[in-house]
């Protein structure tokens, strides 16, 4: 039975560990600390917690100022509302390569009940086009903690996208995950599924099913969308020759697009996209139904793999 | 010779003149000195009355004005401002006079700030360095001209905007004294808040200056930041608004109303001072005055000449 954890709770707890080892860490919030779990940090380290109220532009630039002064600011909010300050991120944080860590919670469809206004399906795309910006999407709590720690040690602007709660375990906790490197979950030679975030768990289930049908599927977890591990991706492309990409993001501009950009230049091959098909989200009483509504299911991944294998 | 009445000429804030009668009467016992002064033509003595009427001659007035250090300082400062504006015009002509008004009207502001930083540095400020943020980043040429004057920039200003020059037309970091790039408006105050917060955490004794344009105040982020400053009682922030009444497409009050500006900042919890066409010396004095006020961020609204056509 897969253990299911919570992204945001893991994030809140991870901050406590990180803060313990680094006195420069300052956490900033825009009146969402109870939702993002940064309240854990706020109550433990009130002197290192900055509350700017519901003002994301101010949040981003205040973090910038703290970084200029030598602090290690971690600013978090819902992914959607961090995007509200995209221009501040681009012009102040990224342009000056400031050491600010941004964590967007409730990404994708994971804020199921709040609906389209809160569900962010564009952030991978618009964050990765900013020069100097690193973009990561952890698949589970282990990946989140590991990448966050590595992100803290990485000197430069860093964006992490996480879901709200539903975080089934993908990794046992013994794996060596490295920021900037593809994590090969499973080797295979017929086709490769590339995924990130919750997509990796859904893909893992699909891989198990496909194995039963005798299809040898590779699965790579592309937790670091930028900088992208070009060499490994090209190597895998040469082995498998075709891809299905699974992401809880618009099919435009996200992980699939990142892959396509590299492969069309170095090793052109078919890339089938499983994601949100350029439409907005909507409210749902539960998360799984919403993922199903938009085709983010194990069945759909299996179907897509079949289509690619039959076509090519 | 004992220096007569030097104390009378010690700088007093806001006073530029003096009463020469009072001056002389204080020193009337010093008859020997009076003879010397008289022989040098610095004073005139009228013996028509029982008590001699001693007055400064025109020459004497000039000499004593020169002895008034603050006055000399003020004049030199004004001269510097004039020269820098001329230099700035040369620089701006290199780039088609882009954002001319905006650069010209903030020369005095930047001059006062860098003068104060230099002084504080010489006076010893625990080695902590004040920070200047030019939030209205399009006035970069003014910043470069003033920094060059203080020896903080080595590049040839006339190369501004050339493809191989580090001098970008909008403020671009890093430089020891340029901590952050600007150009997109409305972000400087939030950045200043971050630096000020960090300084408080580390018990650093620094002032963070942030120069804002009046047109820039259209940006909502300014007002988000203004409230963060007051929430955290950031008394190490000194904001200065270059109230030149012009923004890109016309007069500020036609494009988006800013007035009553002083009341807005007061309402937002800032200690707010308004200056009308100040020379750089008055600006420097004002910054000195407000810098000691505790528990509140400080805003100085600098209204300049070009604001006439409202």
Short mmCIF file of C-alpha atoms in Angstrom, two decimals, chain A residues 12-265:
data_model
loop_
_atom_site.label_atom_id
_atom_site.label_comp_id
_atom_site.label_asym_id
_atom_site.label_seq_id
_atom_site.Cartn_x
_atom_site.Cartn_y
_atom_site.Cartn_z
CA UNK A 12 6.32 23.35 6.42
CA UNK A 13 8.21 20.71 8.36
CA UNK A 14 11.19 20.80 6.01
CA UNK A 15 11.54 24.51 6.69
CA UNK A 16 12.07 23.80 10.37
CA UNK A 17 14.96 21.45 9.58
CA UNK A 18 16.47 23.90 7.14
CA UNK A 19 16.17 26.81 9.56
CA UNK A 20 17.93 24.87 12.26
CA UNK A 21 21.02 24.45 10.13
CA UNK A 22 21.06 27.93 8.65
CA UNK A 23 20.63 31.09 10.66
CA UNK A 24 20.30 33.23 7.56
CA UNK A 25 17.05 31.61 6.52
CA UNK A 26 14.12 34.03 6.58
CA UNK A 27 10.62 32.94 5.60
CA UNK A 28 8.17 35.35 4.01
CA UNK A 29 4.43 34.99 3.70
CA UNK A 30 1.52 36.85 2.11
CA UNK A 31 -1.21 35.91 4.55
CA UNK A 32 -1.37 32.22 3.65
CA UNK A 33 0.87 30.72 6.32
CA UNK A 34 -1.84 28.43 7.61
CA UNK A 35 -2.46 27.07 4.11
CA UNK A 36 1.21 26.75 3.18
CA UNK A 37 2.23 25.44 6.61
CA UNK A 38 4.85 28.15 7.02
CA UNK A 39 3.04 28.93 10.29
CA UNK A 40 5.17 26.14 11.75
CA UNK A 41 8.25 28.21 11.02
CA UNK A 42 6.54 31.42 12.15
CA UNK A 43 5.81 30.06 15.59
CA UNK A 44 9.26 28.53 15.98
CA UNK A 45 11.26 31.46 14.58
CA UNK A 46 9.11 34.61 14.85
CA UNK A 47 12.13 36.88 14.45
CA UNK A 48 12.97 35.35 11.12
CA UNK A 49 9.44 35.38 9.74
CA UNK A 50 8.17 38.29 7.66
CA UNK A 51 4.46 38.76 7.07
CA UNK A 52 3.73 41.22 4.27
CA UNK A 53 0.00 40.69 4.09
CA UNK A 54 -1.92 40.00 0.90
CA UNK A 55 0.57 41.66 -1.41
CA UNK A 56 2.59 39.30 -3.56
CA UNK A 57 4.53 41.94 -5.45
CA UNK A 58 5.72 43.32 -2.13
CA UNK A 59 6.47 39.76 -1.00
CA UNK A 60 8.81 39.11 -3.90
CA UNK A 61 10.72 42.38 -3.70
CA UNK A 62 11.00 42.27 0.09
CA UNK A 63 12.56 38.84 -0.35
CA UNK A 64 14.87 40.40 -2.93
CA UNK A 65 15.99 43.04 -0.43
CA UNK A 66 16.66 40.41 2.22
CA UNK A 67 18.78 38.46 -0.26
CA UNK A 68 20.72 41.60 -1.19
CA UNK A 69 21.46 42.06 2.51
CA UNK A 70 22.86 38.52 2.71
CA UNK A 71 19.86 36.66 4.09
CA UNK A 72 18.46 33.49 2.60
CA UNK A 73 14.82 34.33 1.98
CA UNK A 74 12.22 31.67 1.24
CA UNK A 75 8.99 33.21 0.01
CA UNK A 76 5.93 31.08 -0.41
CA UNK A 77 2.34 31.45 -1.45
CA UNK A 78 -0.04 29.59 -3.71
CA UNK A 79 1.76 29.03 -7.02
CA UNK A 80 -0.99 30.96 -8.76
CA UNK A 81 -0.44 34.09 -6.68
CA UNK A 82 3.33 33.98 -6.89
CA UNK A 83 2.74 34.26 -10.65
CA UNK A 84 0.99 37.56 -9.95
CA UNK A 85 4.46 38.90 -9.22
CA UNK A 86 6.08 37.36 -12.28
CA UNK A 87 7.43 40.67 -13.42
CA UNK A 88 9.03 41.32 -10.03
CA UNK A 89 10.56 37.85 -10.13
CA UNK A 90 11.87 38.47 -13.60
CA UNK A 91 13.10 42.03 -13.19
CA UNK A 92 14.44 42.05 -9.67
CA UNK A 93 15.19 38.52 -8.51
CA UNK A 94 16.26 36.83 -11.72
CA UNK A 95 17.90 39.82 -13.42
CA UNK A 96 20.20 40.33 -10.45
CA UNK A 97 20.47 36.60 -9.84
CA UNK A 98 19.43 37.07 -6.23
CA UNK A 99 19.50 34.11 -3.92
CA UNK A 100 15.75 33.93 -3.31
CA UNK A 101 13.85 30.66 -2.99
CA UNK A 102 10.24 30.65 -4.12
CA UNK A 103 7.87 27.85 -3.22
CA UNK A 104 4.51 27.79 -4.97
CA UNK A 105 2.06 25.55 -3.18
CA UNK A 106 -1.41 24.36 -4.32
CA UNK A 107 -0.06 24.06 -7.87
CA UNK A 108 -1.77 22.28 -10.72
CA UNK A 109 -5.30 21.19 -9.88
CA UNK A 110 -4.44 20.29 -6.30
CA UNK A 111 -6.45 23.17 -4.85
CA UNK A 112 -9.45 21.27 -6.17
CA UNK A 113 -12.29 22.99 -4.37
CA UNK A 114 -11.15 26.57 -4.98
CA UNK A 115 -11.40 26.17 -8.75
CA UNK A 116 -9.81 27.87 -11.73
CA UNK A 117 -8.80 31.11 -10.00
CA UNK A 118 -6.51 29.22 -7.65
CA UNK A 119 -5.39 26.31 -9.82
CA UNK A 120 -2.10 27.10 -11.45
CA UNK A 121 -1.39 25.28 -14.70
CA UNK A 122 1.00 27.77 -16.27
CA UNK A 123 3.81 28.25 -13.75
CA UNK A 124 6.34 25.77 -15.15
CA UNK A 125 6.07 27.49 -18.47
CA UNK A 126 6.37 31.08 -17.35
CA UNK A 127 9.01 30.48 -14.72
CA UNK A 128 11.35 28.48 -16.88
CA UNK A 129 11.53 31.15 -19.59
CA UNK A 130 13.14 33.55 -17.15
CA UNK A 131 16.95 33.61 -17.49
CA UNK A 132 18.79 32.57 -14.31
CA UNK A 133 15.70 30.88 -12.83
CA UNK A 134 15.84 27.26 -11.67
CA UNK A 135 12.57 25.31 -11.71
CA UNK A 136 11.86 22.13 -9.77
CA UNK A 137 8.78 19.97 -9.38
CA UNK A 138 9.16 17.27 -6.72
CA UNK A 139 7.13 14.08 -7.12
CA UNK A 140 6.73 13.26 -3.44
CA UNK A 141 7.69 14.30 0.07
CA UNK A 142 11.15 12.73 -0.09
CA UNK A 143 11.87 14.49 -3.34
CA UNK A 144 10.52 17.74 -1.92
CA UNK A 145 12.76 17.65 1.14
CA UNK A 146 15.81 16.59 -0.84
CA UNK A 147 15.39 19.17 -3.58
CA UNK A 148 14.56 21.93 -1.15
CA UNK A 149 17.74 21.26 0.80
CA UNK A 150 19.73 21.25 -2.41
CA UNK A 151 17.93 24.37 -3.58
CA UNK A 152 18.93 26.14 -0.38
CA UNK A 153 22.56 25.32 -1.08
CA UNK A 154 22.26 26.34 -4.70
CA UNK A 155 23.23 29.98 -5.05
CA UNK A 156 20.61 31.65 -7.21
CA UNK A 157 16.92 32.12 -7.90
CA UNK A 158 15.01 28.90 -7.38
CA UNK A 159 11.34 28.08 -7.89
CA UNK A 160 9.75 24.96 -6.49
CA UNK A 161 6.25 23.92 -7.48
CA UNK A 162 4.33 21.68 -5.13
CA UNK A 163 0.79 20.43 -4.78
CA UNK A 164 -1.50 21.01 -1.84
CA UNK A 165 -1.83 17.69 -0.03
CA UNK A 166 -2.06 14.49 -2.05
CA UNK A 167 1.49 13.19 -2.22
CA UNK A 168 1.75 9.40 -2.62
CA UNK A 169 5.28 8.13 -2.12
CA UNK A 170 7.30 7.48 -5.26
CA UNK A 171 10.70 7.15 -3.65
CA UNK A 172 11.62 4.83 -0.83
CA UNK A 173 13.93 7.42 0.65
CA UNK A 174 17.19 5.66 -0.18
CA UNK A 175 17.51 7.01 -3.70
CA UNK A 176 20.06 9.62 -4.54
CA UNK A 177 18.20 12.55 -6.06
CA UNK A 178 20.20 15.35 -7.51
CA UNK A 179 19.00 18.81 -8.41
CA UNK A 180 19.69 19.30 -12.12
CA UNK A 181 19.78 15.59 -12.91
CA UNK A 182 17.13 13.33 -14.33
CA UNK A 183 16.03 10.68 -11.89
CA UNK A 184 15.65 7.38 -13.70
CA UNK A 185 12.86 5.59 -11.83
CA UNK A 186 12.86 2.61 -14.18
CA UNK A 187 14.91 1.57 -17.16
CA UNK A 188 13.23 0.30 -20.32
CA UNK A 189 13.74 0.24 -24.05
CA UNK A 190 10.32 0.34 -25.77
CA UNK A 191 9.25 3.83 -24.77
CA UNK A 192 9.99 6.39 -22.10
CA UNK A 193 7.50 8.12 -19.86
CA UNK A 194 8.81 11.46 -18.62
CA UNK A 195 6.94 13.07 -15.78
CA UNK A 196 7.08 15.45 -12.89
CA UNK A 197 5.09 16.10 -9.74
CA UNK A 198 2.01 13.93 -9.25
CA UNK A 199 2.47 12.76 -12.84
CA UNK A 200 5.33 10.54 -11.69
CA UNK A 201 3.15 8.56 -9.31
CA UNK A 202 0.43 8.11 -11.94
CA UNK A 203 3.08 7.02 -14.43
CA UNK A 204 4.56 4.54 -11.98
CA UNK A 205 1.19 2.79 -11.76
CA UNK A 206 0.95 2.83 -15.55
CA UNK A 207 4.41 1.29 -15.88
CA UNK A 208 3.36 -1.62 -13.64
CA UNK A 209 0.31 -2.28 -15.80
CA UNK A 210 2.26 -1.99 -19.05
CA UNK A 211 4.86 -4.40 -17.77
CA UNK A 212 2.11 -7.00 -17.48
CA UNK A 213 1.37 -6.52 -21.19
CA UNK A 214 5.03 -7.09 -21.97
CA UNK A 215 5.87 -3.47 -22.79
CA UNK A 216 9.25 -2.43 -21.45
CA UNK A 217 8.73 1.17 -20.36
CA UNK A 218 11.38 3.49 -19.00
CA UNK A 219 10.23 6.08 -16.47
CA UNK A 220 12.14 9.24 -15.76
CA UNK A 221 11.23 11.76 -13.10
CA UNK A 222 12.17 15.20 -14.43
CA UNK A 223 12.05 16.93 -11.08
CA UNK A 224 14.41 19.61 -12.32
CA UNK A 225 12.86 21.29 -15.30
CA UNK A 226 15.59 23.90 -15.37
CA UNK A 227 18.50 23.45 -15.65
CA UNK A 228 17.42 20.49 -17.75
CA UNK A 229 19.61 17.40 -17.81
CA UNK A 230 20.10 17.45 -21.56
CA UNK A 231 22.69 14.70 -21.78
CA UNK A 232 20.58 12.10 -19.97
CA UNK A 233 17.45 12.99 -21.92
CA UNK A 234 19.24 12.61 -25.26
CA UNK A 235 20.76 9.34 -24.12
CA UNK A 236 17.36 7.97 -23.15
CA UNK A 237 15.85 9.21 -26.40
CA UNK A 238 18.47 7.24 -28.28
CA UNK A 239 17.46 4.14 -26.32
CA UNK A 240 13.71 4.41 -26.48
CA UNK A 241 13.03 6.67 -29.45
CA UNK A 242 9.64 7.87 -28.21
CA UNK A 243 8.09 9.61 -25.25
CA UNK A 244 4.90 10.13 -23.34
CA UNK A 245 5.11 13.16 -21.07
CA UNK A 246 2.85 13.42 -18.04
CA UNK A 247 2.41 16.68 -16.19
CA UNK A 248 -0.24 18.40 -14.12
CA UNK A 249 0.19 21.51 -16.21
CA UNK A 250 -0.99 22.98 -19.44
CA UNK A 251 0.30 20.84 -22.31
CA UNK A 252 1.71 24.09 -23.68
CA UNK A 253 5.01 25.36 -22.39
CA UNK A 254 5.66 22.93 -19.56
CA UNK A 255 7.63 19.73 -19.21
CA UNK A 256 6.63 18.33 -22.60
CA UNK A 257 7.69 21.54 -24.26
CA UNK A 258 11.01 21.52 -22.40
CA UNK A 259 11.69 18.04 -23.69
CA UNK A 260 10.55 18.88 -27.20
CA UNK A 261 12.87 21.87 -27.35
CA UNK A 262 15.89 19.70 -26.60
CA UNK A 263 14.93 16.68 -28.63
CA UNK A 264 13.81 18.49 -31.75
CA UNK A 265 17.29 19.94 -31.86
#
